[in-house]
Amino acid sequence: MTKKIAVLAGDGIGPEIVAEAVKVLECLGRNGLAVELEDGLVGGAAYEVHGTPLPAETLDLAKASDAILLGAVGGYQWESLDISVRPEKGLLGLRAELELFANLRPAILYKQLADASTLKPEVVAGLDIMIVRELTGGIYFGQPRGVRTLDNGERQGFNTLVYSESEIERIGRSAFDIAMKRDRRVCSVDKANVLECTELWREVMEQVARDYPEVALSHMYVDNAAMQLVRAPKQFDVMVTTNMFGDILSDCAAMLTGSIGMLPSASLNAEGKGMYEPIHGSAPDIAGQNVANPLATILSLAMMLRYSLDEAVMADRIERAVEKVLDQGLRTADIHSDGMQKVSTSAMGDAVVAVL
Ligand code: IPM
Ligand code: MG
């Protein structure tokens, strides 16, 4: 049966990197994968046309598709807009509307890139961490929120960190299920020494752990986790954490792998439906220059094949093709080092397709 994929390129480098992933998809299409692609607008690109970062037709398309490929959203020109129509709201709206609560962010160091990391090769060699970030709750979505004016005339900003037991339990189960297929270790990251909400988080994680006797659960405060990620990152297998802590720690983990341009992600709902996107942003400073690294997006496509389209063999093929182009010495600017061949966004995509 033909699978329908919504392609939401978004803003900044989004269209450039998504175009390379689409080349890869089309190549698979010529080799037996039955897919149908449909483009949709999201973020600033959608705001310019429809006055909203998440038009109804884009949401309908996303809901009607088997999977969603997303580039990135955001850019300088929209930074002064009201927060309710900023590009980021388009992305957050998709996550919330589709209930994509489980965000998987694998940080893997390709051996070819050991020199690209700012950390010593022995600290990062062989790195393979899975960050499981809660994506539809926490302080990103908690109510009340806003900016109010106090009696003394001073303005006060406020957001609410809130997690219900069921929200913690379901992301906990996602993390433990993944750990069962890996090294069976889960580190839950919280700030239970200060925040009641994450004290509950810790308690619920303990409860979930009882159903997974083969998985070792540990807990870490987020400040220590940030430190440990750069001190001795290989101690981690699966990390599970809240929406905002996960946002921060995954950028940190990305740099262990040499470049944020290498990290894919999958955001899944309870039925396994997913949105796939690189974890980096829209990088407006380099947009339109054909220099961005398309590999995180291409690797996100591999995650899509594995998690939503049941095509694990094709997913493996893409991941091997990425390794192959790195073996060939091809590097976009973000991962370039002496002796390697610097290539453009499109040349990198073409190289992956050629290997496939
Ligand atoms: C990410 C991004 C988003 C987030 C932004 C663009 C809203 O940083 O996917 O990590 O904060 O979740
Ligand atoms: Mg982020």
CSV table of C-alpha atoms and ligand atoms in Angstrom, one decimal:
chain,number,residue,atom,x,y,z
A,1,MET,CA,0.0,0.0,0.0
A,2,THR,CA,1.3,3.4,-0.9
A,3,LYS,CA,2.3,5.5,2.2
A,4,LYS,CA,1.6,9.1,2.2
A,5,ILE,CA,4.3,11.5,3.5
A,6,ALA,CA,3.7,15.1,4.4
A,7,VAL,CA,6.8,17.2,3.5
A,8,LEU,CA,6.9,20.4,5.5
A,9,ALA,CA,10.2,22.2,4.7
A,10,GLY,CA,9.6,25.3,6.8
A,11,ASP,CA,12.0,28.2,7.0
A,12,GLY,CA,15.7,29.1,6.8
A,13,ILE,CA,17.8,26.1,5.7
A,14,GLY,CA,14.6,23.9,5.9
A,15,PRO,CA,13.9,23.9,2.2
A,16,GLU,CA,17.5,23.1,1.2
A,17,ILE,CA,18.0,20.2,3.6
A,18,VAL,CA,14.5,18.7,3.0
A,19,ALA,CA,15.2,18.8,-0.7
A,20,GLU,CA,18.1,16.4,-0.2
A,21,ALA,CA,16.0,14.1,1.9
A,22,VAL,CA,13.4,14.1,-0.8
A,23,LYS,CA,16.0,13.1,-3.3
A,24,VAL,CA,16.8,10.1,-1.1
A,25,LEU,CA,13.1,9.3,-0.8
A,26,GLU,CA,12.6,9.5,-4.5
A,27,CYS,CA,15.6,7.2,-5.0
A,28,LEU,CA,14.0,4.7,-2.7
A,29,GLY,CA,10.7,5.2,-4.6
A,30,ARG,CA,12.5,4.1,-7.8
A,31,ASN,CA,13.7,1.0,-5.9
A,32,GLY,CA,10.5,-0.4,-4.6
A,33,LEU,CA,9.3,1.9,-1.8
A,34,ALA,CA,5.7,3.0,-2.5
A,35,VAL,CA,5.4,6.5,-1.2
A,36,GLU,CA,3.5,9.6,-2.2
A,37,LEU,CA,4.7,13.0,-1.1
A,38,GLU,CA,2.7,16.1,-0.5
A,39,ASP,CA,4.1,19.5,0.4
A,40,GLY,CA,2.7,21.7,3.1
A,41,LEU,CA,3.5,25.1,4.6
A,42,VAL,CA,4.5,25.5,8.2
A,43,GLY,CA,6.3,28.2,10.3
A,44,GLY,CA,7.2,31.5,8.9
A,45,ALA,CA,6.6,30.3,5.4
A,46,ALA,CA,3.0,29.5,6.3
A,47,TYR,CA,2.6,32.8,8.2
A,48,GLU,CA,3.6,34.8,5.1
A,49,VAL,CA,0.8,33.2,3.1
A,50,HIS,CA,-1.9,32.4,5.6
A,51,GLY,CA,-1.1,34.7,8.6
A,52,THR,CA,-0.7,31.7,10.8
A,53,PRO,CA,2.3,29.3,11.3
A,54,LEU,CA,0.0,26.3,11.3
A,55,PRO,CA,-2.8,26.6,8.7
A,56,ALA,CA,-5.7,24.2,8.9
A,57,GLU,CA,-4.8,22.6,5.6
A,58,THR,CA,-1.3,21.8,6.9
A,59,LEU,CA,-2.7,20.2,10.0
A,60,ASP,CA,-5.2,18.2,7.9
A,61,LEU,CA,-2.4,17.0,5.7
A,62,ALA,CA,-0.3,16.0,8.7
A,63,LYS,CA,-3.2,14.1,10.2
A,64,ALA,CA,-4.0,12.3,6.9
A,65,SER,CA,-0.4,11.3,6.3
A,66,ASP,CA,1.4,8.1,7.5
A,67,ALA,CA,4.4,10.2,8.5
A,68,ILE,CA,5.7,13.8,8.4
A,69,LEU,CA,9.1,15.0,7.3
A,70,LEU,CA,9.9,18.5,8.7
A,71,GLY,CA,12.8,20.8,8.0
A,72,ALA,CA,13.0,23.6,10.5
A,73,VAL,CA,11.1,26.7,11.5
A,74,GLY,CA,11.9,30.3,12.5
A,75,GLY,CA,13.9,33.3,11.3
A,76,TYR,CA,14.9,36.8,12.3
A,77,GLN,CA,12.1,38.4,10.4
A,78,TRP,CA,9.5,36.8,12.6
A,79,GLU,CA,11.1,37.3,16.0
A,80,SER,CA,9.1,40.4,16.8
A,81,LEU,CA,5.7,38.8,16.0
A,82,ASP,CA,3.3,38.0,18.8
A,83,ILE,CA,4.3,34.7,20.3
A,84,SER,CA,1.0,33.2,19.3
A,85,VAL,CA,1.8,33.4,15.6
A,86,ARG,CA,5.6,32.9,15.7
A,87,PRO,CA,7.0,30.1,13.5
A,88,GLU,CA,7.9,28.0,16.5
A,89,LYS,CA,4.1,27.8,17.3
A,90,GLY,CA,3.6,25.9,14.1
A,91,LEU,CA,6.0,23.2,15.2
A,92,LEU,CA,4.7,23.1,18.8
A,93,GLY,CA,1.1,23.0,17.4
A,94,LEU,CA,1.9,20.0,15.2
A,95,ARG,CA,3.5,18.2,18.2
A,96,ALA,CA,0.5,19.0,20.4
A,97,GLU,CA,-2.3,18.3,17.9
A,98,LEU,CA,-0.8,15.0,16.8
A,99,GLU,CA,0.1,14.1,20.5
A,100,LEU,CA,3.7,13.4,19.5
A,101,PHE,CA,4.8,13.0,23.1
A,102,ALA,CA,7.8,10.8,22.6
A,103,ASN,CA,10.8,12.5,21.1
A,104,LEU,CA,13.7,10.3,20.3
A,105,ARG,CA,17.1,12.0,19.8
A,106,PRO,CA,19.9,9.6,19.2
A,107,ALA,CA,23.4,11.0,19.6
A,108,ILE,CA,25.8,8.7,17.8
A,109,LEU,CA,29.3,9.5,17.0
A,110,TYR,CA,30.3,8.3,13.5
A,111,LYS,CA,33.9,7.1,13.8
A,112,GLN,CA,34.7,9.2,10.7
A,113,LEU,CA,33.8,12.3,12.7
A,114,ALA,CA,35.8,11.7,15.9
A,115,ASP,CA,38.0,14.7,15.0
A,116,ALA,CA,35.1,17.0,14.4
A,117,SER,CA,34.0,16.9,18.1
A,118,THR,CA,35.5,19.5,20.4
A,119,LEU,CA,36.0,16.8,23.0
A,120,LYS,CA,38.9,14.4,23.0
A,121,PRO,CA,38.4,11.4,20.7
A,122,GLU,CA,38.7,9.0,23.6
A,123,VAL,CA,35.9,10.7,25.4
A,124,VAL,CA,33.5,10.4,22.6
A,125,ALA,CA,34.7,7.4,20.5
A,126,GLY,CA,31.8,4.9,20.2
A,127,LEU,CA,29.3,7.2,21.7
A,128,ASP,CA,25.7,6.0,21.3
A,129,ILE,CA,23.1,7.7,23.5
A,130,MET,CA,19.4,7.9,23.1
A,131,ILE,CA,17.7,10.9,24.6
A,132,VAL,CA,14.0,10.4,25.1
A,133,ARG,CA,12.5,13.9,25.5
A,134,GLU,CA,8.9,14.4,26.6
A,135,LEU,CA,7.5,16.6,23.9
A,136,THR,CA,3.9,17.7,24.5
A,137,GLY,CA,3.9,18.7,28.1
A,138,GLY,CA,5.9,20.4,30.8
A,139,ILE,CA,6.7,24.1,30.8
A,140,TYR,CA,6.4,24.4,27.0
A,141,PHE,CA,2.6,23.9,27.3
A,142,GLY,CA,1.7,24.5,31.0
A,143,GLN,CA,-1.0,27.0,31.9
A,144,PRO,CA,-1.2,29.7,33.1
A,145,ARG,CA,1.4,31.5,31.1
A,146,GLY,CA,2.0,35.0,29.9
A,147,VAL,CA,3.2,38.4,31.0
A,148,ARG,CA,1.1,40.3,33.5
A,149,THR,CA,1.3,43.7,35.1
A,150,LEU,CA,1.5,43.8,38.8
A,151,ASP,CA,-0.2,46.3,41.1
A,152,ASN,CA,3.0,48.3,41.3
A,153,GLY,CA,3.0,48.6,37.5
A,154,GLU,CA,5.9,46.3,37.0
A,155,ARG,CA,5.5,43.5,34.4
A,156,GLN,CA,6.0,39.9,35.4
A,157,GLY,CA,6.5,36.9,33.1
A,158,PHE,CA,5.3,33.5,34.1
A,159,ASN,CA,5.2,29.9,32.8
A,160,THR,CA,4.0,26.8,34.5
A,161,LEU,CA,5.9,23.5,34.8
A,162,VAL,CA,3.2,20.8,35.0
A,163,TYR,CA,3.2,17.0,34.5
A,164,SER,CA,0.5,14.6,35.3
A,165,GLU,CA,1.3,11.0,36.4
A,166,SER,CA,-0.1,9.6,33.1
A,167,GLU,CA,2.1,11.9,31.1
A,168,ILE,CA,5.2,10.8,33.0
A,169,GLU,CA,4.3,7.2,32.9
A,170,ARG,CA,3.8,7.1,29.1
A,171,ILE,CA,7.2,8.7,28.3
A,172,GLY,CA,8.8,6.5,31.0
A,173,ARG,CA,7.4,3.4,29.2
A,174,SER,CA,8.7,4.7,25.9
A,175,ALA,CA,12.2,5.1,27.4
A,176,PHE,CA,12.2,1.6,29.0
A,177,ASP,CA,10.9,0.0,25.9
A,178,ILE,CA,13.7,1.5,23.9
A,179,ALA,CA,16.2,0.5,26.6
A,180,MET,CA,15.1,-3.1,26.3
A,181,LYS,CA,16.4,-3.0,22.7
A,182,ARG,CA,19.7,-1.4,23.8
A,183,ASP,CA,21.9,-1.7,26.8
A,184,ARG,CA,19.0,-1.8,29.3
A,185,ARG,CA,20.0,1.3,31.2
A,186,VAL,CA,17.8,4.3,31.7
A,187,CYS,CA,18.9,7.5,33.4
A,188,SER,CA,16.0,9.8,34.3
A,189,VAL,CA,17.0,13.4,34.5
A,190,ASP,CA,15.1,15.8,36.8
A,191,LYS,CA,15.5,18.6,39.3
A,192,ALA,CA,13.9,16.7,42.1
A,193,ASN,CA,15.9,18.6,44.7
A,194,VAL,CA,14.1,21.8,43.9
A,195,LEU,CA,11.0,21.2,41.8
A,196,GLU,CA,8.0,19.3,43.2
A,197,CYS,CA,6.9,18.5,39.6
A,198,THR,CA,10.0,16.6,39.0
A,199,GLU,CA,9.9,15.0,42.4
A,200,LEU,CA,6.7,13.4,41.1
A,201,TRP,CA,8.5,12.6,37.8
A,202,ARG,CA,11.1,10.6,39.8
A,203,GLU,CA,8.5,8.7,41.8
A,204,VAL,CA,6.6,7.7,38.7
A,205,MET,CA,9.8,6.6,36.9
A,206,GLU,CA,10.4,4.3,39.9
A,207,GLN,CA,7.0,2.8,39.5
A,208,VAL,CA,7.4,2.3,35.8
A,209,ALA,CA,10.8,0.6,36.4
A,210,ARG,CA,9.1,-2.1,38.4
A,211,ASP,CA,7.6,-3.4,35.2
A,212,TYR,CA,11.1,-3.6,33.6
A,213,PRO,CA,13.2,-5.7,36.0
A,214,GLU,CA,15.9,-6.2,33.4
A,215,VAL,CA,16.4,-2.4,33.0
A,216,ALA,CA,18.6,-0.5,35.5
A,217,LEU,CA,17.1,2.9,36.4
A,218,SER,CA,19.3,5.7,37.7
A,219,HIS,CA,18.4,9.3,38.4
A,220,MET,CA,20.4,12.5,37.9
A,221,TYR,CA,19.8,16.1,38.5
A,222,VAL,CA,19.8,18.1,35.3
A,223,ASP,CA,22.8,20.3,36.2
A,224,ASN,CA,24.9,17.2,36.9
A,225,ALA,CA,23.6,15.5,33.7
A,226,ALA,CA,24.8,18.5,31.6
A,227,MET,CA,28.2,18.2,33.2
A,228,GLN,CA,28.4,14.4,32.9
A,229,LEU,CA,27.5,14.7,29.2
A,230,VAL,CA,30.6,16.6,28.5
A,231,ARG,CA,32.8,14.9,31.1
A,232,ALA,CA,32.0,11.2,30.4
A,233,PRO,CA,29.2,10.9,28.0
A,234,LYS,CA,29.7,7.2,27.3
A,235,GLN,CA,28.2,6.4,30.8
A,236,PHE,CA,24.7,7.0,29.3
A,237,ASP,CA,22.5,4.6,27.4
A,238,VAL,CA,19.0,6.0,27.4
A,239,MET,CA,18.3,9.3,29.0
A,240,VAL,CA,14.7,10.3,29.7
A,241,THR,CA,13.7,13.8,30.7
A,242,THR,CA,11.2,16.6,30.5
A,243,ASN,CA,10.4,18.8,27.5
A,244,MET,CA,12.7,21.7,28.4
A,245,PHE,CA,15.6,19.7,29.9
A,246,GLY,CA,15.5,17.5,26.8
A,247,ASP,CA,15.6,20.5,24.5
A,248,ILE,CA,18.8,21.7,26.3
A,249,LEU,CA,20.5,18.4,26.8
A,250,SER,CA,20.0,17.2,23.3
A,251,ASP,CA,21.8,20.3,21.8
A,252,CYS,CA,24.6,19.6,24.2
A,253,ALA,CA,24.7,15.9,23.2
A,254,ALA,CA,24.7,16.9,19.6
A,255,MET,CA,28.0,18.7,19.9
A,256,LEU,CA,29.6,15.5,21.3
A,257,THR,CA,29.0,14.0,17.8
A,258,GLY,CA,30.9,16.8,16.1
A,259,SER,CA,28.0,18.8,14.8
A,260,ILE,CA,24.4,19.5,15.5
A,261,GLY,CA,24.0,19.0,11.7
A,262,MET,CA,24.3,15.2,12.3
A,263,LEU,CA,21.4,14.6,14.7
A,264,PRO,CA,18.1,13.3,13.6
A,265,SER,CA,14.9,12.9,15.6
A,266,ALA,CA,11.6,11.1,15.7
A,267,SER,CA,8.5,12.4,17.5
A,268,LEU,CA,6.0,9.6,18.0
A,269,ASN,CA,2.4,9.3,19.3
A,270,ALA,CA,0.9,6.4,21.0
A,271,GLU,CA,0.1,4.7,17.7
A,272,GLY,CA,3.6,5.1,16.4
A,273,LYS,CA,2.7,7.8,14.0
A,274,GLY,CA,5.6,10.2,13.7
A,275,MET,CA,7.1,13.4,12.7
A,276,TYR,CA,10.8,13.3,11.7
A,277,GLU,CA,13.1,16.3,11.8
A,278,PRO,CA,16.7,17.2,12.3
A,279,ILE,CA,17.2,18.6,15.9
A,280,HIS,CA,19.0,21.7,14.6
A,281,GLY,CA,17.1,24.8,13.8
A,282,SER,CA,16.5,26.9,10.7
A,283,ALA,CA,20.0,28.5,10.8
A,284,PRO,CA,18.9,31.7,9.0
A,285,ASP,CA,22.5,32.9,9.0
A,286,ILE,CA,23.5,30.3,6.4
A,287,ALA,CA,20.1,29.9,4.7
A,288,GLY,CA,20.0,30.0,0.9
A,289,GLN,CA,23.8,29.4,0.6
A,290,ASN,CA,23.8,25.6,-0.2
A,291,VAL,CA,26.2,25.0,2.7
A,292,ALA,CA,24.0,23.4,5.4
A,293,ASN,CA,24.5,19.8,6.4
A,294,PRO,CA,21.6,17.7,5.1
A,295,LEU,CA,22.6,14.5,6.9
A,296,ALA,CA,20.5,15.1,10.0
A,297,THR,CA,17.5,15.3,7.8
A,298,ILE,CA,18.5,12.3,5.7
A,299,LEU,CA,19.1,10.4,9.0
A,300,SER,CA,15.6,11.5,10.2
A,301,LEU,CA,14.2,9.9,7.0
A,302,ALA,CA,15.9,6.7,8.1
A,303,MET,CA,14.2,6.9,11.4
A,304,MET,CA,10.9,7.4,9.6
A,305,LEU,CA,11.4,4.3,7.6
A,306,ARG,CA,12.2,2.3,10.7
A,307,TYR,CA,9.6,3.6,13.1
A,308,SER,CA,6.6,4.6,11.0
A,309,LEU,CA,6.9,2.8,7.7
A,310,ASP,CA,8.2,-0.6,8.8
A,311,GLU,CA,11.1,-0.5,6.4
A,312,ALA,CA,14.0,-1.3,8.6
A,313,VAL,CA,16.1,-2.6,5.8
A,314,MET,CA,15.8,0.6,3.8
A,315,ALA,CA,16.6,2.5,7.0
A,316,ASP,CA,19.8,0.5,7.5
A,317,ARG,CA,20.7,1.2,3.9
A,318,ILE,CA,20.4,5.0,4.3
A,319,GLU,CA,22.5,4.9,7.5
A,320,ARG,CA,25.2,2.9,5.7
A,321,ALA,CA,25.1,5.3,2.8
A,322,VAL,CA,25.7,8.1,5.2
A,323,GLU,CA,28.7,6.3,6.6
A,324,LYS,CA,30.0,5.6,3.1
A,325,VAL,CA,29.9,9.3,2.1
A,326,LEU,CA,31.8,10.1,5.3
A,327,ASP,CA,34.3,7.4,4.4
A,328,GLN,CA,34.7,9.0,1.0
A,329,GLY,CA,35.9,12.1,2.9
A,330,LEU,CA,33.0,14.3,1.9
A,331,ARG,CA,32.2,16.9,4.5
A,332,THR,CA,29.8,19.9,4.7
A,333,ALA,CA,31.3,23.0,6.3
A,334,ASP,CA,30.1,22.2,9.8
A,335,ILE,CA,32.0,18.9,9.9
A,336,HIS,CA,34.9,19.8,7.7
A,337,SER,CA,38.5,19.2,8.8
A,338,ASP,CA,41.9,19.2,7.1
A,339,GLY,CA,42.3,16.8,4.3
A,340,MET,CA,38.6,16.3,3.8
A,341,GLN,CA,36.7,17.4,0.8
A,342,LYS,CA,34.3,20.3,1.5
A,343,VAL,CA,31.0,19.8,-0.3
A,344,SER,CA,27.7,21.7,-0.6
A,345,THR,CA,24.3,20.7,0.7
A,346,SER,CA,23.2,19.4,-2.7
A,347,ALA,CA,26.5,17.7,-3.4
A,348,MET,CA,26.2,15.8,-0.1
A,349,GLY,CA,22.6,14.7,-0.9
A,350,ASP,CA,23.7,13.6,-4.4
A,351,ALA,CA,26.5,11.6,-2.9
A,352,VAL,CA,24.2,9.8,-0.6
A,353,VAL,CA,21.8,9.0,-3.5
A,354,ALA,CA,24.8,7.8,-5.6
A,355,VAL,CA,25.8,5.4,-2.9
A,356,LEU,CA,22.2,4.1,-2.5
B,1,IPM,C1,13.9,21.7,19.1
B,1,IPM,C2,13.7,23.2,18.9
B,1,IPM,C3,12.3,23.6,19.2
B,1,IPM,C4,12.1,23.3,20.7
B,1,IPM,C5,12.0,25.1,18.9
B,1,IPM,C6,12.3,25.4,17.5
B,1,IPM,C7,10.6,25.4,19.3
B,1,IPM,O1,14.7,23.9,19.7
B,1,IPM,O2,13.2,21.0,18.4
B,1,IPM,O3,14.7,21.3,19.9
B,1,IPM,O4,12.4,24.1,21.6
B,1,IPM,O5,11.5,22.2,20.9
B,2,MG,MG,16.1,22.6,20.6
